Coordinates of C-alpha atoms in Angstrom, one line a residue:
X1118 CA 42.8 19.4 4.9
X1119 CA 42.9 18.3 8.5
X1120 CA 39.3 19.6 8.9
X1121 CA 38.2 17.7 5.9
X1122 CA 39.7 14.4 7.1
X1123 CA 38.2 15.0 10.6
X1124 CA 34.8 15.7 9.1
X1125 CA 34.9 12.5 7.0
X1126 CA 36.0 10.4 10.0
X1127 CA 33.1 12.0 12.0
X1128 CA 30.5 11.2 9.4
X1129 CA 31.9 7.6 9.1
X1130 CA 31.7 7.2 12.9
X1131 CA 28.1 8.5 12.9
X1132 CA 27.2 6.1 10.1
X1133 CA 28.6 3.1 11.9
X1134 CA 26.9 4.0 15.1
X1135 CA 23.5 4.4 13.3
X1136 CA 24.0 1.0 11.7
X1137 CA 24.8 -0.6 15.0
X1138 CA 21.8 1.0 16.7
X1139 CA 19.6 0.0 13.8
X1140 CA 20.7 -3.7 14.0
X1141 CA 20.2 -3.7 17.8
X1142 CA 16.7 -2.3 17.4
X1143 CA 15.8 -4.9 14.8
X1144 CA 17.1 -7.6 17.1
X1145 CA 15.1 -6.3 20.0
X1146 CA 12.0 -6.0 17.9
X1147 CA 12.4 -9.6 16.6
X1148 CA 12.8 -10.8 20.2
X1149 CA 9.7 -9.0 21.2
X1150 CA 7.7 -10.4 18.3
X1151 CA 9.0 -14.0 19.0
X1152 CA 8.0 -13.7 22.7
X1153 CA 4.6 -12.5 21.7
X1154 CA 4.2 -15.4 19.2
X1155 CA 5.3 -18.0 21.8
X1156 CA 2.9 -16.6 24.4
X1157 CA -0.1 -16.7 22.0
X1158 CA 1.1 -19.8 20.1
X1159 CA 0.6 -18.1 16.8
X1160 CA 3.1 -18.3 14.0
X1161 CA 4.9 -17.3 11.9
X1162 CA 6.7 -14.7 14.0
X1163 CA 7.0 -12.5 10.9
X1164 CA 4.6 -12.6 7.9
X1165 CA 6.3 -13.2 4.5
X1166 CA 6.9 -10.2 2.3
X1167 CA 4.9 -10.2 -0.9
X1168 CA 7.2 -10.8 -3.9
X1169 CA 6.8 -9.8 -7.6
X1170 CA 5.7 -12.9 -9.4
X1171 CA 5.1 -13.2 -13.2
X1172 CA 2.0 -15.2 -12.6
X1173 CA 0.3 -12.7 -10.3
X1174 CA -2.8 -10.8 -11.2
X1175 CA -5.6 -11.5 -13.7
X1176 CA -3.2 -11.6 -16.7
X1177 CA -0.2 -13.2 -15.0
X1178 CA 1.7 -16.0 -16.8
X1179 CA 4.4 -18.4 -15.8
X1180 CA 8.0 -17.5 -16.7
X1181 CA 9.1 -20.8 -18.4
X1182 CA 12.8 -19.9 -17.9
X1183 CA 12.2 -19.4 -14.2
X1184 CA 10.3 -22.7 -14.0
X1185 CA 13.1 -24.6 -15.7
X1186 CA 15.6 -23.1 -13.2
X1187 CA 13.2 -24.0 -10.3
X1188 CA 13.1 -27.6 -11.6
X1189 CA 16.9 -27.7 -11.6
X1190 CA 16.9 -26.5 -8.0
X1191 CA 14.4 -29.1 -7.0
X1192 CA 16.3 -31.9 -8.7
X1193 CA 19.7 -31.0 -7.3
X1194 CA 18.7 -29.9 -3.8
X1195 CA 15.1 -30.6 -2.7
X1196 CA 14.6 -34.1 -4.3
X1197 CA 17.1 -35.5 -1.8
X1198 CA 14.5 -35.3 0.9
X1199 CA 11.2 -34.2 -0.6
X1200 CA 9.0 -36.3 -2.9
X1201 CA 6.7 -35.0 -5.7
X1202 CA 4.4 -38.0 -6.1
X1203 CA 1.6 -36.2 -7.9
X1204 CA 3.7 -34.8 -10.8
X1205 CA 4.4 -36.9 -13.8
X1206 CA 7.5 -36.4 -16.0
X1207 CA 5.4 -35.9 -19.2
X1208 CA 4.0 -32.6 -17.8
X1209 CA 7.5 -31.1 -18.0
X1210 CA 6.7 -30.6 -21.7
X1211 CA 4.6 -27.6 -20.6
X1212 CA 7.9 -26.0 -19.4
X1213 CA 9.3 -25.9 -23.0
X1214 CA 11.1 -29.3 -23.0
X1215 CA 10.9 -31.5 -26.1
X1216 CA 9.7 -35.1 -25.9
X1217 CA 13.2 -36.4 -26.2
X1218 CA 14.4 -34.1 -23.4
X1219 CA 11.5 -35.3 -21.2
X1220 CA 12.4 -38.9 -21.9
X1221 CA 16.1 -38.3 -21.1
X1222 CA 15.1 -36.5 -17.9
X1223 CA 12.8 -39.3 -16.7
X1224 CA 15.5 -41.9 -17.5
X1225 CA 17.7 -40.4 -14.8
X1226 CA 15.3 -41.7 -12.2
X1227 CA 14.5 -45.3 -11.2
X1228 CA 11.0 -46.4 -10.2
X1229 CA 9.7 -49.6 -8.7
X1230 CA 7.5 -51.7 -10.9
X1231 CA 6.0 -55.2 -10.9
X1232 CA 5.3 -57.8 -9.9
X1233 CA 7.0 -59.7 -12.7
X1234 CA 6.3 -63.2 -13.8
X1235 CA 8.0 -64.5 -10.6
X1236 CA 5.8 -62.3 -8.4
X1237 CA 8.7 -60.0 -7.5
X1238 CA 8.9 -56.2 -7.6
X1239 CA 11.8 -54.8 -9.6
X1240 CA 13.3 -51.4 -10.4
X1241 CA 13.5 -49.9 -13.9
X1242 CA 14.3 -46.6 -15.5
X1243 CA 11.4 -44.1 -15.4
X1244 CA 9.5 -43.2 -18.5
X1245 CA 7.5 -39.9 -19.1
X1246 CA 4.2 -41.5 -17.8
X1247 CA 5.8 -42.2 -14.4
X1248 CA 5.6 -39.8 -11.5
X1249 CA 8.6 -38.3 -9.7
X1250 CA 9.7 -41.0 -7.2
X1251 CA 10.1 -40.5 -3.5
X1252 CA 13.6 -40.6 -2.1
X1253 CA 12.4 -42.8 0.7
X1254 CA 10.5 -46.1 0.6
X1255 CA 7.8 -45.0 3.0
X1256 CA 6.8 -42.3 5.5
X1257 CA 8.4 -44.0 8.4
X1258 CA 11.8 -44.2 6.7
X1259 CA 11.5 -40.5 5.7
X1260 CA 10.9 -39.5 9.3
X1261 CA 13.7 -41.7 10.6
X1262 CA 16.2 -40.2 8.2
X1263 CA 15.2 -36.6 9.2
X1264 CA 15.1 -36.5 12.9
X1265 CA 11.6 -37.8 13.3
X1266 CA 9.9 -35.2 11.0
X1267 CA 9.1 -36.6 7.5
X1268 CA 9.7 -33.9 4.8
X1269 CA 6.3 -33.0 3.2
X1270 CA 5.6 -33.9 -0.4
X1271 CA 6.1 -30.9 -2.7
X1272 CA 3.4 -31.6 -5.3
X1273 CA 0.9 -29.2 -3.8
X1274 CA 3.1 -27.4 -1.3
X1275 CA 2.6 -24.0 -2.8
X1276 CA -1.2 -24.3 -2.3
X1277 CA -1.0 -26.0 1.1
X1278 CA 1.3 -23.4 2.6
X1279 CA 1.0 -19.6 3.0
X1280 CA -0.2 -16.9 5.3
X1281 CA -3.5 -15.2 4.7
X1282 CA -3.6 -11.4 4.4
X1283 CA -5.7 -9.5 6.9
X1284 CA -8.2 -6.7 6.5
X1285 CA -8.7 -5.0 4.1
X1286 CA -6.7 -7.0 1.6
X1287 CA -8.7 -10.2 2.0
X1288 CA -11.8 -8.3 0.6
X1289 CA -9.9 -7.6 -2.6
X1290 CA -8.6 -11.2 -2.7
X1291 CA -12.2 -12.4 -3.0
X1292 CA -12.8 -10.5 -6.3
X1293 CA -11.8 -12.9 -9.1
X1294 CA -11.5 -10.3 -11.9
X1295 CA -8.7 -8.6 -9.9
X1296 CA -6.9 -11.8 -9.7
X1297 CA -7.1 -12.5 -6.0
X1298 CA -4.1 -13.2 -3.8
X1299 CA -2.9 -16.6 -4.8
X1300 CA 0.8 -16.0 -4.2
X1301 CA 0.8 -16.7 -0.5
X1302 CA 2.4 -20.1 -1.0
X1303 CA 5.3 -18.9 -3.1
X1304 CA 5.8 -15.9 -0.8
X1305 CA 6.0 -18.3 2.2
X1306 CA 8.4 -20.7 0.5
X1307 CA 10.7 -17.9 -0.5
X1308 CA 10.6 -16.3 2.9
X1309 CA 11.3 -19.6 4.7
X1310 CA 14.3 -20.5 2.5
X1311 CA 15.8 -17.1 2.9
X1312 CA 14.8 -16.5 6.6
X1313 CA 17.3 -18.7 8.5
X1314 CA 19.2 -16.7 11.1
X1315 CA 20.5 -16.8 14.7
X1316 CA 17.8 -16.4 17.3
X1317 CA 18.1 -12.9 18.9
X1318 CA 18.8 -12.6 22.6
X1319 CA 15.8 -11.7 24.9
X1320 CA 13.2 -14.1 23.7
X1321 CA 11.1 -15.4 26.6
X1322 CA 9.1 -18.6 27.1
X1323 CA 5.5 -18.5 28.5
X1324 CA 6.9 -19.0 32.0
X1325 CA 9.2 -16.1 31.7
X1326 CA 12.4 -18.1 31.3
X1327 CA 14.9 -17.5 28.5
X1328 CA 14.1 -19.2 25.2
X1329 CA 16.7 -21.5 23.7
X1330 CA 16.5 -23.0 20.2
X1331 CA 15.7 -26.8 20.7
X1332 CA 18.6 -29.0 19.9
X1333 CA 18.5 -30.3 16.3
X1334 CA 16.3 -27.4 15.1
X1335 CA 17.0 -24.1 13.3
X1336 CA 15.5 -20.7 14.2
X1337 CA 13.4 -19.2 11.4
X1338 CA 10.9 -16.4 12.1
X1339 CA 8.9 -17.3 8.9
X1340 CA 8.2 -20.9 9.9
X1341 CA 4.4 -21.3 10.2
X1342 CA 4.6 -24.1 12.8
X1343 CA 6.9 -22.9 15.5
X1344 CA 10.0 -20.7 16.2
X1345 CA 12.3 -23.3 14.6
X1346 CA 12.2 -26.3 12.4
X1347 CA 14.3 -29.4 11.9
X1348 CA 15.2 -28.7 8.3
X1349 CA 18.6 -27.1 8.1
X1350 CA 19.2 -24.3 5.6
X1351 CA 18.9 -26.4 2.4
X1352 CA 20.8 -24.2 -0.1
X1353 CA 23.7 -21.8 -0.3
X1354 CA 25.0 -19.4 -2.9
X1355 CA 26.5 -21.0 -6.1
X1356 CA 25.2 -24.4 -5.1
X1357 CA 23.3 -24.8 -8.4
X1358 CA 24.8 -23.8 -11.7
X1359 CA 22.5 -21.8 -14.0
X1360 CA 23.1 -21.9 -17.7
X1361 CA 21.1 -18.7 -18.6
X1362 CA 23.2 -16.3 -16.6
X1363 CA 20.7 -15.8 -13.8
X1364 CA 22.2 -14.8 -10.4
X1365 CA 23.2 -17.9 -8.4
X1366 CA 22.1 -16.5 -5.0
X1367 CA 20.0 -18.0 -2.3
X1368 CA 17.3 -15.3 -3.0
X1369 CA 17.2 -16.3 -6.7
X1370 CA 17.2 -20.0 -6.0
X1371 CA 14.3 -19.5 -3.5
X1372 CA 12.2 -17.5 -6.0
X1373 CA 12.8 -20.0 -8.8
X1374 CA 11.9 -23.1 -6.8
X1375 CA 8.9 -21.3 -5.3
X1376 CA 7.6 -20.4 -8.7
X1377 CA 8.2 -24.0 -9.9
X1378 CA 6.3 -25.4 -6.9
X1379 CA 3.4 -23.0 -7.8
X1380 CA 3.3 -24.5 -11.2
X1381 CA 3.3 -28.1 -9.9
X1382 CA 0.4 -27.2 -7.6
X1383 CA -1.5 -25.3 -10.3
X1384 CA -0.3 -26.2 -13.8
X1385 CA -3.5 -24.9 -15.5
X1386 CA -3.3 -21.5 -13.8
X1387 CA -3.0 -19.6 -17.1
X1388 CA -5.9 -21.4 -18.7
X1389 CA -8.0 -20.8 -15.7
X1390 CA -7.3 -17.1 -15.8
X1391 CA -8.1 -16.9 -19.5
X1392 CA -11.4 -18.7 -19.0
X1393 CA -12.3 -16.6 -16.0
X1394 CA -11.6 -13.4 -17.9
X1395 CA -13.8 -14.5 -20.8
X1396 CA -16.6 -15.4 -18.4
X1397 CA -16.4 -12.0 -16.7
X1398 CA -16.6 -10.3 -20.1
X1399 CA -19.6 -12.4 -21.1
X1400 CA -21.4 -11.6 -17.9
X1401 CA -20.7 -7.9 -18.4
X1402 CA -22.1 -8.0 -22.0
X1403 CA -25.0 -10.2 -20.9
X1404 CA -25.9 -7.7 -18.1
X1405 CA -25.8 -4.8 -20.5
X1406 CA -28.1 -6.6 -23.0
X1407 CA -30.5 -7.4 -20.2
X1408 CA -30.6 -3.8 -19.2
X1409 CA -31.1 -2.5 -22.7
X1410 CA -33.8 -5.1 -23.3
X1411 CA -35.6 -4.0 -20.2
X1412 CA -35.4 -0.4 -21.2
X1413 CA -36.8 -1.2 -24.7
X1414 CA -39.7 -3.5 -23.5
X1415 CA -40.8 -1.0 -20.8
X1416 CA -40.1 2.2 -22.7
X1417 CA -43.7 2.8 -23.6
X1418 CA -45.2 1.5 -20.4
X1419 CA -46.6 3.9 -17.9
X1420 CA -45.0 3.8 -14.5

């Protein structure tokens, strides 16, 4: 019995030591990668991992349930700082909402209109034809409220952000029938939202001095602009309540809002894929007919 207890304790100690060593190695590797990125001024420090998206591939489709959850995350979290000026409320009908639901959703916002008969601007409740309003009156006000860095508009963020894949994947990405790699933006958004962490010890600046995270910024190895960014971790577990039983975790929130932003950037993705597939089928059949016609016309010709 004593031998059994001793063996169990020994295995537990070995397991703990392996975990500690592994964590130390990961921290050291991250510090080395960060130092290399700073020296070459190329970011992100770590490329985002590819996620499994319902809209990936030539036959991919949006998951409307996920898009509705992503809209909720945007409304309750992201809309406090980020605008979505290019998206109108009426397009939410494509997510499965009824006309009445869209009207009720739009009425929760106020937009500026006018001038009225007196030449003055005024605020009114939004209607489906309006676009999502900005939380700030102008770019300067947005920058002033966020430490000098104005939060980007999210309408096309999923197409404007992302990290390109290197060789040989980029060759496959250029073949439309395979579907291409169009998930770089959502991958990046998900990685950024889940990538906040403490900066590891051992990072060096270009002059060899120890690196310290600039005051007012937050270390994130997935940020494409530098080692850290001004935006603090925007979301935490159980911050947004889901009605469909989906996990209320940072990972799930990040995936849902990333998918939603992919939809805002490319709402006609499914239609484009269907059209592209039909075009490829037509070209295949047309090529076959041309070949058979050539064989028939020149079958009795001497070569």
